[in-house]
């Protein structure tokens, strides 16, 4: 018989969030259990000893689906599995026997030899595909487990690594690609990036964090590392007593709950960067939430605690040398494009030349040839930006045009159209198991269409194409953010489409893009739709309003009218 009596009152005990620092050491989900059983870093030894010789089938499921990320490896999506299956398919249906391999480039700076090693891995083992990502990594695809040890050997022989490129770890540390070769910086932050990366990447003290953990350390006045959306940011400032150092910011991130980082009001002298990095990261390790993966990023703790408490606990429990002085905010970074592209003057009279692949996608052989150009025209130094671009530095000014022409030959334009400059795309359905839609190819198509339809368009309108809500290509901070979704056709079939977010900006008065309610455009209508938006913007804007400031000046009804698709693009609501 069913018991219909009133249930016993629930205990008022607050639900633990699995925070180690409060004594909760029992794993509360499968990912925490796997990490507890064996540190992800230990998978390296098994890859070399067992999995590479034994092939894909010798890989245990926990290592395959969790720990291999600690070494930058993630199975890629099986070809041909449609976006409709993403939410419901079993892992076996989605995962291919090939890997995506992420190579971390802390600070984004590579030597030509390093770039050649990456190109070799792509050409030899990765079907000549490579992606320059929006976090200064290079991501390879089609990697077989058998080839992983020899790729590591080659990469490590030139000082590159895939360690902690993925997983619940300190990921690549962002830095300005022009660090040390621009006047537009508070100072060159490179030594501080190195100090942190050398000491702490691979340190078992920080290899079991509640979730991924992203750092930016930069003195760039353009804010090109997007410090507002990192877990931990050191933002270059001149602090008390004219001392160079950093404003400390924590708790930024995008995905489904986007948040901008909060200032703690503290000043970090440069010689305290490693200590403070370890302090904030230790605080996250101890107090970060480990119950739900969806609430495990540092931003949720910062939101709940607020910056004052974060600073207090940091200084009391985690800083060896005690409290930090108060410090000034950084100069406001520009709200729009934060890119280092084209021919840019260096303080030493030489120039840096930034150029744009198609939404981050390059071929390994293009990288090999670009490495050669950096030797022939520069000092053999190539930098990756946090916007999926590359920069060759130290070029004699009178040879800049020749380098630009040589890059054009490789389809890597330094003076490309505004659409080539400002379009980004995430990995998408081609290789990503979380994707709903295709991205890189669509972004390239969209760019080409817009170049043809709007040849005179002059403003860097940032168009970011994403394959799902995770926002790896940052749709919430784009002028036009496109996010894949499925939309029913009149015949009942489902079709690729995009949800639209408009007017995302960072910097002073920054705001996440406004979702245009009810508008879902079929993917094949994306070029028509973006063209329409840009033409309306050109007609209606006042003065030199940027796209985002124009959009953000509209009230809800005006925005709906502005973003209304053309009638021949079907029923939209
Ligand atoms: C829950 C899962 C995921 C979330 C919430 C997520 C979220 C994000 C976010 C917000 C960024 C942008 C970071 C920035 O610029 O600051 C990013 C970067 C990126 N994500 Fe994801 N992502 C997820 C899974 C994946 C998967 C499965 C793949 C692909 C196979 C992927 C590929 C990338 C790539 C290539 C980048 C560029 C940055 C990098 O090199 O780390 N992401 N992700
Ligand atoms: S946004 Fe989604 S589809 Fe795109 S790479 Fe990230 S997880 Fe994959």
Coordinates of C-alpha atoms and ligand atoms in Angstrom, one line a residue:
X1 CA 0.0 0.0 0.0
X2 CA 1.3 3.4 -0.8
X3 CA 2.2 5.5 2.2
X4 CA 0.3 8.8 1.9
X5 CA 1.2 10.2 5.3
X6 CA 3.1 13.5 5.5
X7 CA 6.7 12.9 4.9
X8 CA 9.1 13.5 7.8
X9 CA 10.5 17.0 7.8
X10 CA 13.8 17.3 5.9
X11 CA 16.9 18.0 7.9
X12 CA 17.7 21.7 7.8
X13 CA 21.4 20.8 7.2
X14 CA 22.6 22.8 4.3
X15 CA 23.6 20.6 1.3
X16 CA 27.3 20.2 1.0
X17 CA 28.9 21.4 -2.3
X18 CA 31.8 19.0 -2.0
X19 CA 34.2 21.7 -0.9
X20 CA 37.4 20.1 0.3
X21 CA 38.2 23.0 2.6
X22 CA 35.0 22.3 4.5
X23 CA 35.8 18.7 5.0
X24 CA 33.9 17.2 2.1
X25 CA 36.3 14.7 0.6
X26 CA 33.8 12.1 -0.6
X27 CA 33.4 12.4 -4.4
X28 CA 29.9 13.6 -5.3
X29 CA 29.9 12.7 -9.0
X30 CA 31.6 10.4 -11.4
X31 CA 34.2 12.9 -12.5
X32 CA 35.3 13.5 -8.9
X33 CA 35.5 9.8 -8.3
X34 CA 37.7 9.2 -11.3
X35 CA 40.1 12.0 -10.2
X36 CA 40.2 10.6 -6.7
X37 CA 41.1 7.2 -7.9
X38 CA 44.0 8.3 -9.9
X39 CA 45.5 11.7 -10.9
X40 CA 45.0 12.5 -14.5
X41 CA 48.6 13.3 -14.9
X42 CA 49.4 9.6 -14.4
X43 CA 47.7 8.6 -17.6
X44 CA 50.8 9.6 -19.6
X45 CA 52.7 6.5 -18.4
X46 CA 49.9 4.2 -19.5
X47 CA 49.6 5.9 -22.9
X48 CA 53.2 5.3 -23.6
X49 CA 53.4 1.8 -22.1
X50 CA 50.0 0.3 -22.9
X51 CA 47.7 2.3 -25.1
X52 CA 50.0 3.4 -27.9
X53 CA 51.4 -0.2 -28.4
X54 CA 48.0 -1.8 -27.8
X55 CA 45.9 0.6 -29.9
X56 CA 42.5 2.3 -29.3
X57 CA 40.9 -0.8 -27.9
X58 CA 43.4 -1.2 -25.1
X59 CA 42.4 2.1 -23.6
X60 CA 40.3 1.8 -20.4
X61 CA 37.1 3.8 -20.5
X62 CA 37.9 6.1 -17.5
X63 CA 41.2 7.0 -19.0
X64 CA 39.7 7.5 -22.4
X65 CA 36.8 9.7 -21.3
X66 CA 38.4 11.6 -18.5
X67 CA 42.1 11.3 -17.7
X68 CA 43.6 11.6 -21.2
X69 CA 42.4 15.2 -21.1
X70 CA 45.2 15.9 -18.6
X71 CA 47.5 15.4 -21.5
X72 CA 45.5 17.4 -24.0
X73 CA 43.8 14.4 -25.7
X74 CA 40.0 14.2 -26.3
X75 CA 38.3 11.8 -28.6
X76 CA 36.9 13.5 -31.6
X77 CA 33.3 13.2 -32.9
X78 CA 32.6 10.3 -35.2
X79 CA 32.1 11.6 -38.7
X80 CA 28.5 11.9 -39.8
X81 CA 26.7 11.7 -36.5
X82 CA 24.1 14.4 -36.8
X83 CA 23.5 17.2 -34.2
X84 CA 20.2 15.8 -33.3
X85 CA 22.0 12.8 -31.7
X86 CA 24.3 14.9 -29.5
X87 CA 22.1 15.1 -26.5
X88 CA 20.9 11.5 -26.4
X89 CA 23.7 9.3 -28.0
X90 CA 25.8 7.0 -25.9
X91 CA 29.5 7.8 -25.8
X92 CA 30.3 4.9 -28.1
X93 CA 28.1 6.4 -30.8
X94 CA 29.7 9.8 -30.6
X95 CA 33.3 9.1 -30.1
X96 CA 35.7 8.3 -32.9
X97 CA 38.9 6.3 -32.6
X98 CA 40.8 9.5 -33.4
X99 CA 41.9 12.2 -31.0
X100 CA 41.9 15.9 -30.9
X101 CA 45.3 17.0 -29.4
X102 CA 45.7 20.4 -27.9
X103 CA 49.1 22.0 -27.7
X104 CA 49.5 24.7 -25.1
X105 CA 51.5 27.8 -26.0
X106 CA 51.6 29.8 -22.8
X107 CA 51.6 33.5 -23.7
X108 CA 51.2 32.6 -27.3
X109 CA 54.9 32.9 -28.3
X110 CA 56.5 30.3 -30.5
X111 CA 59.8 30.0 -32.2
X112 CA 59.8 29.0 -35.8
X113 CA 61.2 25.6 -34.8
X114 CA 58.2 25.1 -32.5
X115 CA 55.8 26.1 -35.2
X116 CA 57.5 23.7 -37.6
X117 CA 57.1 20.9 -35.0
X118 CA 53.4 21.6 -34.8
X119 CA 53.2 21.7 -38.6
X120 CA 55.0 18.4 -38.8
X121 CA 52.6 16.8 -36.4
X122 CA 49.7 18.1 -38.4
X123 CA 51.1 17.1 -41.8
X124 CA 52.4 13.8 -40.7
X125 CA 49.8 12.6 -38.2
X126 CA 46.8 15.0 -38.4
X127 CA 45.7 15.0 -42.0
X128 CA 47.2 18.4 -42.5
X129 CA 44.5 20.1 -40.3
X130 CA 45.3 22.5 -37.5
X131 CA 43.2 25.0 -35.6
X132 CA 44.6 28.2 -34.1
X133 CA 42.2 28.5 -31.1
X134 CA 40.9 31.5 -29.3
X135 CA 43.1 30.6 -26.3
X136 CA 46.5 30.6 -28.0
X137 CA 46.5 26.8 -28.3
X138 CA 46.9 24.9 -31.5
X139 CA 44.5 22.0 -31.8
X140 CA 45.2 19.0 -34.0
X141 CA 42.7 16.4 -35.2
X142 CA 42.8 12.9 -36.5
X143 CA 45.5 11.9 -34.1
X144 CA 45.9 8.1 -33.6
X145 CA 46.9 6.8 -30.2
X146 CA 49.7 4.9 -31.8
X147 CA 51.3 8.1 -32.9
X148 CA 51.0 10.1 -29.7
X149 CA 54.4 9.2 -28.1
X150 CA 56.3 10.2 -31.2
X151 CA 54.3 13.5 -31.4
X152 CA 55.2 14.2 -27.8
X153 CA 58.8 13.4 -28.4
X154 CA 59.0 15.9 -31.3
X155 CA 57.0 18.6 -29.5
X156 CA 58.9 18.3 -26.3
X157 CA 62.2 18.4 -28.1
X158 CA 61.5 22.0 -29.0
X159 CA 59.9 22.9 -25.6
X160 CA 56.2 22.5 -26.4
X161 CA 53.8 20.5 -24.4
X162 CA 50.2 19.2 -24.3
X163 CA 50.3 18.8 -20.5
X164 CA 47.1 20.1 -18.8
X165 CA 45.9 21.6 -22.1
X166 CA 42.4 20.1 -21.2
X167 CA 40.9 18.6 -18.0
X168 CA 40.3 20.1 -14.5
X169 CA 43.6 21.8 -14.6
X170 CA 45.4 25.1 -15.0
X171 CA 45.0 25.5 -18.8
X172 CA 47.2 27.6 -21.1
X173 CA 48.0 31.0 -19.7
X174 CA 47.0 33.8 -22.0
X175 CA 49.4 36.6 -22.8
X176 CA 49.5 39.4 -25.3
X177 CA 51.1 38.3 -28.6
X178 CA 52.9 41.6 -28.9
X179 CA 54.4 41.5 -25.4
X180 CA 57.8 43.0 -25.5
X181 CA 57.4 44.3 -29.0
X182 CA 54.8 47.0 -28.6
X183 CA 54.6 50.5 -27.1
X184 CA 50.9 49.8 -26.3
X185 CA 51.5 47.9 -23.1
X186 CA 52.0 48.8 -19.4
X187 CA 55.0 46.4 -19.4
X188 CA 56.1 43.1 -20.9
X189 CA 54.4 40.4 -18.8
X190 CA 56.3 37.5 -20.4
X191 CA 58.6 36.7 -17.5
X192 CA 55.6 36.4 -15.1
X193 CA 53.8 34.1 -17.5
X194 CA 56.9 31.9 -17.6
X195 CA 57.4 32.0 -13.9
X196 CA 53.9 30.6 -13.3
X197 CA 53.9 28.1 -16.2
X198 CA 57.3 26.7 -15.3
X199 CA 56.5 26.2 -11.7
X200 CA 53.0 25.1 -11.7
X201 CA 52.0 23.4 -14.9
X202 CA 52.1 19.7 -14.1
X203 CA 52.4 20.3 -10.4
X204 CA 50.3 17.6 -8.6
X205 CA 49.2 20.2 -6.1
X206 CA 47.1 21.8 -8.8
X207 CA 46.2 18.8 -11.0
X208 CA 42.8 18.1 -9.4
X209 CA 40.9 21.3 -9.5
X210 CA 37.1 21.3 -9.3
X211 CA 36.9 22.2 -13.0
X212 CA 38.9 23.8 -15.8
X213 CA 40.9 26.9 -14.8
X214 CA 41.9 29.7 -17.1
X215 CA 44.5 32.4 -16.4
X216 CA 45.5 35.6 -18.2
X217 CA 48.6 37.5 -17.4
X218 CA 49.0 40.6 -19.5
X219 CA 50.1 44.2 -19.7
X220 CA 48.4 44.8 -23.1
X221 CA 46.5 48.1 -23.2
X222 CA 44.1 46.7 -25.8
X223 CA 43.0 44.0 -23.4
X224 CA 43.6 41.4 -26.1
X225 CA 43.6 38.4 -23.7
X226 CA 40.0 39.3 -22.6
X227 CA 40.9 39.3 -18.9
X228 CA 37.2 39.8 -18.1
X229 CA 36.3 36.3 -18.9
X230 CA 39.1 34.3 -17.3
X231 CA 39.0 32.6 -14.0
X232 CA 42.1 34.5 -12.8
X233 CA 43.5 37.6 -14.4
X234 CA 46.5 39.6 -13.7
X235 CA 45.9 42.9 -15.5
X236 CA 49.0 45.1 -15.8
X237 CA 48.9 48.4 -13.9
X238 CA 51.2 50.9 -12.3
X239 CA 50.5 50.5 -8.6
X240 CA 51.4 52.2 -5.3
X241 CA 54.8 54.0 -5.4
X242 CA 54.9 53.8 -9.2
X243 CA 55.6 50.1 -9.0
X244 CA 54.7 47.9 -12.0
X245 CA 52.4 45.0 -11.1
X246 CA 48.9 43.8 -11.6
X247 CA 45.3 44.4 -10.7
X248 CA 43.9 41.1 -9.5
X249 CA 40.6 39.9 -11.0
X250 CA 38.8 36.6 -10.5
X251 CA 35.7 34.6 -11.5
X252 CA 35.1 35.4 -15.2
X253 CA 33.9 32.9 -17.7
X254 CA 31.3 32.3 -20.4
X255 CA 29.4 29.1 -21.2
X256 CA 25.8 28.9 -20.1
X257 CA 26.1 31.2 -17.1
X258 CA 28.4 34.0 -18.3
X259 CA 30.0 36.2 -15.8
X260 CA 32.6 39.0 -15.9
X261 CA 35.6 38.7 -13.6
X262 CA 35.5 40.8 -10.4
X263 CA 38.2 43.1 -9.2
X264 CA 39.5 42.2 -5.7
X265 CA 40.9 45.7 -5.3
X266 CA 44.3 44.2 -4.6
X267 CA 47.7 45.1 -6.2
X268 CA 50.1 42.2 -7.0
X269 CA 53.7 43.3 -7.3
X270 CA 55.4 41.4 -10.0
X271 CA 57.6 39.3 -7.7
X272 CA 54.5 38.0 -6.0
X273 CA 52.8 36.7 -9.1
X274 CA 53.6 33.0 -8.6
X275 CA 52.6 33.2 -4.9
X276 CA 49.3 34.8 -5.7
X277 CA 48.6 32.5 -8.6
X278 CA 49.2 29.5 -6.3
X279 CA 47.1 31.2 -3.6
X280 CA 44.0 31.8 -5.8
X281 CA 44.3 28.4 -7.4
X282 CA 44.7 26.8 -4.0
X283 CA 41.5 28.7 -2.8
X284 CA 39.7 27.3 -5.9
X285 CA 41.0 23.8 -5.2
X286 CA 39.9 23.9 -1.6
X287 CA 36.6 25.9 -1.8
X288 CA 35.4 25.4 -5.4
X289 CA 32.2 23.4 -5.7
X290 CA 32.6 19.8 -6.5
X291 CA 29.0 18.6 -6.4
X292 CA 27.7 19.6 -9.8
X293 CA 30.0 20.1 -12.8
X294 CA 27.8 22.9 -14.0
X295 CA 28.6 24.9 -10.9
X296 CA 32.2 24.0 -10.4
X297 CA 33.9 26.9 -12.1
X298 CA 35.5 29.5 -9.8
X299 CA 32.9 32.1 -11.0
X300 CA 30.1 30.5 -9.0
X301 CA 32.1 30.7 -5.8
X302 CA 33.1 34.3 -6.5
X303 CA 29.4 35.1 -7.1
X304 CA 28.3 33.5 -3.9
X305 CA 31.1 34.9 -1.7
X306 CA 31.6 38.3 -3.3
X307 CA 35.1 39.8 -3.9
X308 CA 35.6 41.0 -0.3
X309 CA 35.3 37.5 1.2
X310 CA 37.4 36.0 -1.6
X311 CA 40.2 38.5 -0.9
X312 CA 40.0 38.0 2.8
X313 CA 40.2 34.2 2.6
X314 CA 42.9 34.4 0.0
X315 CA 45.1 36.6 2.2
X316 CA 44.4 34.8 5.4
X317 CA 44.7 31.2 4.3
X318 CA 46.6 31.1 1.0
X319 CA 49.2 33.8 0.8
X320 CA 52.6 33.0 2.3
X321 CA 53.7 36.6 2.4
X322 CA 50.5 38.0 3.8
X323 CA 48.0 40.6 2.6
X324 CA 48.3 42.5 -0.6
X325 CA 48.2 46.3 -0.9
X326 CA 45.2 48.0 -2.4
X327 CA 45.7 48.9 -6.0
X328 CA 44.3 51.0 -8.8
X329 CA 42.0 49.7 -11.5
X330 CA 43.5 49.2 -15.0
X331 CA 43.0 51.7 -17.7
X332 CA 39.7 50.7 -19.4
X333 CA 40.2 48.4 -22.3
X334 CA 38.4 49.2 -25.6
X335 CA 35.0 47.6 -25.9
X336 CA 35.3 46.4 -29.5
X337 CA 37.9 44.6 -31.6
X338 CA 40.9 43.7 -29.5
X339 CA 43.0 42.3 -32.2
X340 CA 46.6 42.7 -33.3
X341 CA 46.4 42.5 -37.1
X342 CA 48.0 44.1 -40.0
X343 CA 51.4 45.9 -40.0
X344 CA 52.1 47.3 -36.5
X345 CA 55.0 49.4 -35.4
X346 CA 57.4 48.1 -32.8
X347 CA 59.3 50.5 -30.5
X348 CA 62.6 49.4 -32.1
X349 CA 61.6 50.6 -35.5
X350 CA 60.8 47.2 -36.8
X351 CA 57.2 46.0 -37.4
X352 CA 55.0 43.1 -36.4
X353 CA 52.7 41.6 -39.0
X354 CA 49.4 40.0 -37.8
X355 CA 47.4 37.8 -40.2
X356 CA 44.2 35.9 -40.3
X357 CA 43.5 32.3 -41.2
X358 CA 39.8 31.5 -42.0
X359 CA 38.2 31.4 -38.5
X360 CA 41.3 29.8 -37.0
X361 CA 41.5 26.9 -39.5
X362 CA 44.9 26.4 -41.1
X363 CA 46.7 23.5 -42.8
X364 CA 49.8 22.1 -41.3
X365 CA 51.7 23.0 -44.5
X366 CA 50.6 26.6 -44.2
X367 CA 52.1 26.7 -40.7
X368 CA 55.3 25.2 -42.0
X369 CA 55.5 27.9 -44.7
X370 CA 54.6 30.6 -42.2
X371 CA 57.4 29.4 -39.9
X372 CA 59.8 29.8 -42.9
X373 CA 58.6 33.3 -43.5
X374 CA 59.2 34.2 -39.9
X375 CA 62.8 33.1 -40.4
X376 CA 63.2 34.9 -43.7
X377 CA 61.6 38.2 -42.7
X378 CA 61.7 38.3 -38.9
X379 CA 63.6 36.8 -36.0
X380 CA 61.9 33.4 -36.2
X381 CA 59.3 34.4 -33.6
X382 CA 55.6 33.7 -34.3
X383 CA 52.9 34.6 -31.9
X384 CA 49.3 33.3 -31.6
X385 CA 46.6 35.7 -30.6
X386 CA 43.5 35.0 -28.4
X387 CA 41.4 35.7 -31.5
X388 CA 42.5 32.8 -33.7
X389 CA 45.2 34.8 -35.5
X390 CA 49.0 34.7 -35.9
X391 CA 51.6 37.4 -35.8
X392 CA 55.2 37.4 -37.1
X393 CA 57.3 39.9 -35.2
X394 CA 60.6 41.7 -35.7
X395 CA 60.2 42.4 -39.4
X396 CA 62.3 45.2 -40.9
X397 CA 59.8 48.0 -41.9
X398 CA 60.9 48.2 -45.5
X399 CA 60.2 44.4 -45.9
X400 CA 56.7 44.5 -44.5
X401 CA 55.0 44.7 -47.8
X402 CA 56.9 41.8 -49.2
X403 CA 56.0 39.7 -46.2
X404 CA 52.3 40.7 -46.6
X405 CA 52.4 39.7 -50.2
X406 CA 54.0 36.3 -49.3
X407 CA 51.4 35.7 -46.6
X408 CA 48.6 36.6 -49.2
X409 CA 50.0 33.8 -51.4
X410 CA 49.4 31.4 -48.5
X411 CA 45.8 32.7 -48.0
X412 CA 46.9 34.2 -44.7
X413 CA 46.0 37.9 -45.3
X414 CA 47.4 40.6 -43.0
X415 CA 45.2 43.2 -44.6
X416 CA 42.1 41.1 -45.2
X417 CA 38.5 42.3 -45.2
X418 CA 36.8 43.3 -42.0
X419 CA 34.9 40.1 -42.1
X420 CA 38.1 38.0 -42.4
X421 CA 39.5 39.9 -39.4
X422 CA 36.6 39.6 -37.1
X423 CA 35.0 36.3 -37.7
X424 CA 35.7 33.4 -35.3
X425 CA 34.4 29.9 -35.0
X426 CA 34.6 27.1 -32.5
X427 CA 35.4 23.5 -33.4
X428 CA 31.8 22.5 -34.1
X429 CA 30.3 19.3 -35.4
X430 CA 33.2 18.4 -37.6
X431 CA 35.2 17.2 -34.5
X432 CA 33.3 18.1 -31.3
X433 CA 31.1 15.6 -29.5
X434 CA 29.1 18.4 -27.8
X435 CA 28.2 20.2 -31.0
X436 CA 24.8 20.6 -32.5
X437 CA 25.9 22.4 -35.7
X438 CA 28.7 23.0 -38.2
X439 CA 30.9 26.1 -37.6
X440 CA 34.3 26.5 -39.2
X441 CA 33.0 25.8 -42.7
X442 CA 30.0 28.1 -42.2
X443 CA 32.2 30.9 -40.8
X444 CA 34.4 30.7 -43.9
X445 CA 31.3 30.7 -46.2
X446 CA 29.8 33.6 -44.3
X447 CA 33.0 35.6 -44.5
X448 CA 33.2 35.0 -48.3
X449 CA 29.6 35.9 -48.8
X450 CA 29.8 39.1 -46.8
X451 CA 33.0 40.1 -48.5
X452 CA 31.1 39.9 -51.8
X453 CA 27.9 41.5 -50.7
X454 CA 29.3 44.3 -48.6
X455 CA 32.6 45.1 -50.2
X456 CA 32.8 48.6 -48.7
X457 CA 31.8 47.7 -45.2
X458 CA 34.4 49.3 -43.0
X459 CA 33.8 48.4 -39.4
X460 CA 35.3 45.4 -37.5
X461 CA 32.0 43.8 -36.6
X462 CA 32.8 40.7 -34.6
X463 CA 30.9 37.6 -35.7
X464 CA 31.4 34.6 -33.6
X465 CA 30.0 31.2 -34.7
X466 CA 29.4 28.6 -32.1
X467 CA 28.3 25.0 -32.3
X468 CA 26.5 24.8 -28.9
X469 CA 25.8 26.9 -25.8
X470 CA 29.3 26.2 -24.3
X471 CA 30.5 29.3 -26.1
X472 CA 34.0 28.2 -27.0
X473 CA 34.0 31.0 -29.6
X474 CA 32.5 33.4 -27.1
X475 CA 29.1 34.3 -28.7
X476 CA 28.0 36.4 -25.7
X477 CA 30.8 38.9 -26.2
X478 CA 30.5 39.2 -30.0
X479 CA 28.8 42.0 -31.9
X480 CA 26.8 39.2 -33.6
X481 CA 26.9 35.9 -31.8
X482 CA 25.6 32.9 -33.6
X483 CA 24.8 29.8 -31.6
X484 CA 23.8 26.5 -33.2
X485 CA 20.3 25.1 -32.4
X486 CA 17.9 22.8 -34.2
X487 CA 14.8 24.2 -35.8
X488 CA 11.9 22.2 -37.2
X489 CA 11.2 22.5 -41.0
X490 CA 7.6 22.7 -42.2
X491 CA 7.8 19.0 -43.1
X492 CA 8.7 18.1 -39.5
X493 CA 12.4 17.4 -40.1
X494 CA 15.0 19.2 -38.0
X495 CA 17.5 21.5 -39.5
X496 CA 20.6 23.4 -38.4
X497 CA 19.9 26.9 -37.4
X498 CA 21.3 29.7 -35.2
X499 CA 20.1 31.6 -32.2
X500 CA 21.2 35.2 -32.4
X501 CA 22.8 37.3 -29.7
X502 CA 23.6 40.9 -30.5
X503 CA 25.8 43.6 -29.0
X504 CA 28.1 41.7 -26.7
X505 CA 31.0 43.9 -25.5
X506 CA 33.7 43.8 -22.8
X507 CA 35.6 46.7 -21.2
X508 CA 33.9 49.7 -19.7
X509 CA 30.2 49.3 -19.7
X510 CA 30.6 45.8 -21.0
X511 CA 27.5 43.7 -21.4
X512 CA 26.8 40.2 -22.7
X513 CA 25.0 40.1 -26.1
X514 CA 21.3 40.4 -26.0
X515 CA 19.5 37.3 -27.1
X516 CA 17.0 38.2 -29.8
X517 CA 14.0 36.4 -28.6
X518 CA 12.2 34.1 -31.0
X519 CA 14.6 34.5 -33.8
X520 CA 16.2 31.3 -35.0
X521 CA 17.6 31.5 -38.5
X522 CA 18.2 28.5 -40.7
X523 CA 22.0 28.1 -41.2
X524 CA 21.7 28.5 -44.9
X525 CA 20.0 31.9 -44.4
X526 CA 22.8 33.2 -42.1
X527 CA 24.5 35.2 -44.8
X528 CA 21.2 36.9 -45.9
X529 CA 20.4 37.6 -42.3
X530 CA 23.7 39.1 -41.3
X531 CA 23.8 41.1 -44.4
X532 CA 20.3 42.5 -43.5
X533 CA 21.5 43.4 -40.0
X534 CA 24.6 45.2 -41.3
X535 CA 22.6 47.1 -43.9
X536 CA 20.0 48.2 -41.3
X537 CA 22.8 49.2 -39.0
X538 CA 24.5 51.3 -41.7
X539 CA 21.2 53.0 -42.5
X540 CA 20.1 53.7 -38.9
X541 CA 23.1 54.4 -36.9
X542 CA 23.9 57.9 -35.7
X543 CA 27.4 59.2 -36.4
X544 CA 30.1 56.7 -35.8
X545 CA 28.2 54.4 -33.4
X546 CA 29.8 51.0 -33.3
X547 CA 27.5 48.1 -34.0
X548 CA 27.4 47.2 -30.3
X549 CA 26.8 50.6 -29.0
X550 CA 24.0 51.1 -31.7
X551 CA 22.4 47.8 -30.6
X552 CA 22.7 48.5 -27.0
X553 CA 21.0 51.9 -27.5
X554 CA 17.8 50.1 -28.6
X555 CA 14.9 49.3 -26.3
X556 CA 13.4 45.8 -26.4
X557 CA 10.8 46.7 -29.1
X558 CA 13.3 48.5 -31.3
X559 CA 15.8 45.6 -31.0
X560 CA 13.0 43.1 -32.0
X561 CA 12.3 45.3 -35.1
X562 CA 16.0 45.7 -35.9
X563 CA 16.6 42.0 -35.7
X564 CA 13.4 40.9 -37.5
X565 CA 14.4 38.5 -40.3
X566 CA 13.1 39.0 -43.9
X567 CA 9.7 37.5 -44.4
X568 CA 10.9 35.0 -47.0
X569 CA 13.1 33.3 -44.4
X570 CA 10.1 31.6 -43.0
X571 CA 8.1 31.6 -39.8
X572 CA 10.3 32.6 -37.0
X573 CA 8.5 32.5 -33.8
Ligands
LIG1 C1 31.3 21.6 -21.0 C2 32.1 21.7 -22.0 C3 32.7 22.9 -22.5 C4 32.6 24.2 -22.1 C5 31.7 24.8 -21.0 C6 33.5 25.0 -22.9 C7 33.6 26.4 -22.9 C8 34.6 27.1 -23.5 C9 34.8 28.5 -23.5 C10 33.9 29.5 -22.7 C11 35.8 28.8 -24.2 C12 36.3 30.2 -24.6 C13 37.4 30.6 -23.7 C14 37.9 32.0 -23.8 O1 38.2 32.5 -24.9 O2 38.2 32.5 -22.8 C15 36.3 27.6 -24.8 C16 37.4 27.4 -25.6 C17 37.6 26.4 -26.4 N1 36.9 25.2 -26.4 FE1 35.5 24.7 -25.1 N2 34.1 24.2 -23.8 C18 33.7 22.9 -23.6 C19 34.1 21.8 -24.3 C20 34.8 21.8 -25.4 C21 35.0 20.7 -26.3 C22 34.4 19.3 -26.1 C23 35.8 21.1 -27.3 C24 36.2 20.4 -28.6 C25 36.5 19.4 -29.0 C26 36.1 22.5 -27.1 C27 36.9 23.2 -27.9 C28 37.3 24.4 -27.5 C29 38.4 25.1 -28.1 C30 39.2 24.7 -29.4 C31 38.6 26.3 -27.5 C32 39.6 27.4 -27.7 C33 40.4 27.5 -26.6 C34 41.4 26.5 -26.2 O3 42.3 26.3 -27.0 O4 41.3 26.1 -25.0 N3 35.5 22.8 -25.9 N4 35.6 26.5 -24.3
LIG2 S1 31.0 25.7 -28.4 FE1 30.1 23.6 -28.3 S2 30.3 22.9 -30.3 FE2 31.7 24.5 -30.2 S3 33.7 23.6 -29.6 FE3 32.6 24.3 -27.7 S4 31.6 22.5 -27.0 FE4 32.1 22.1 -29.1

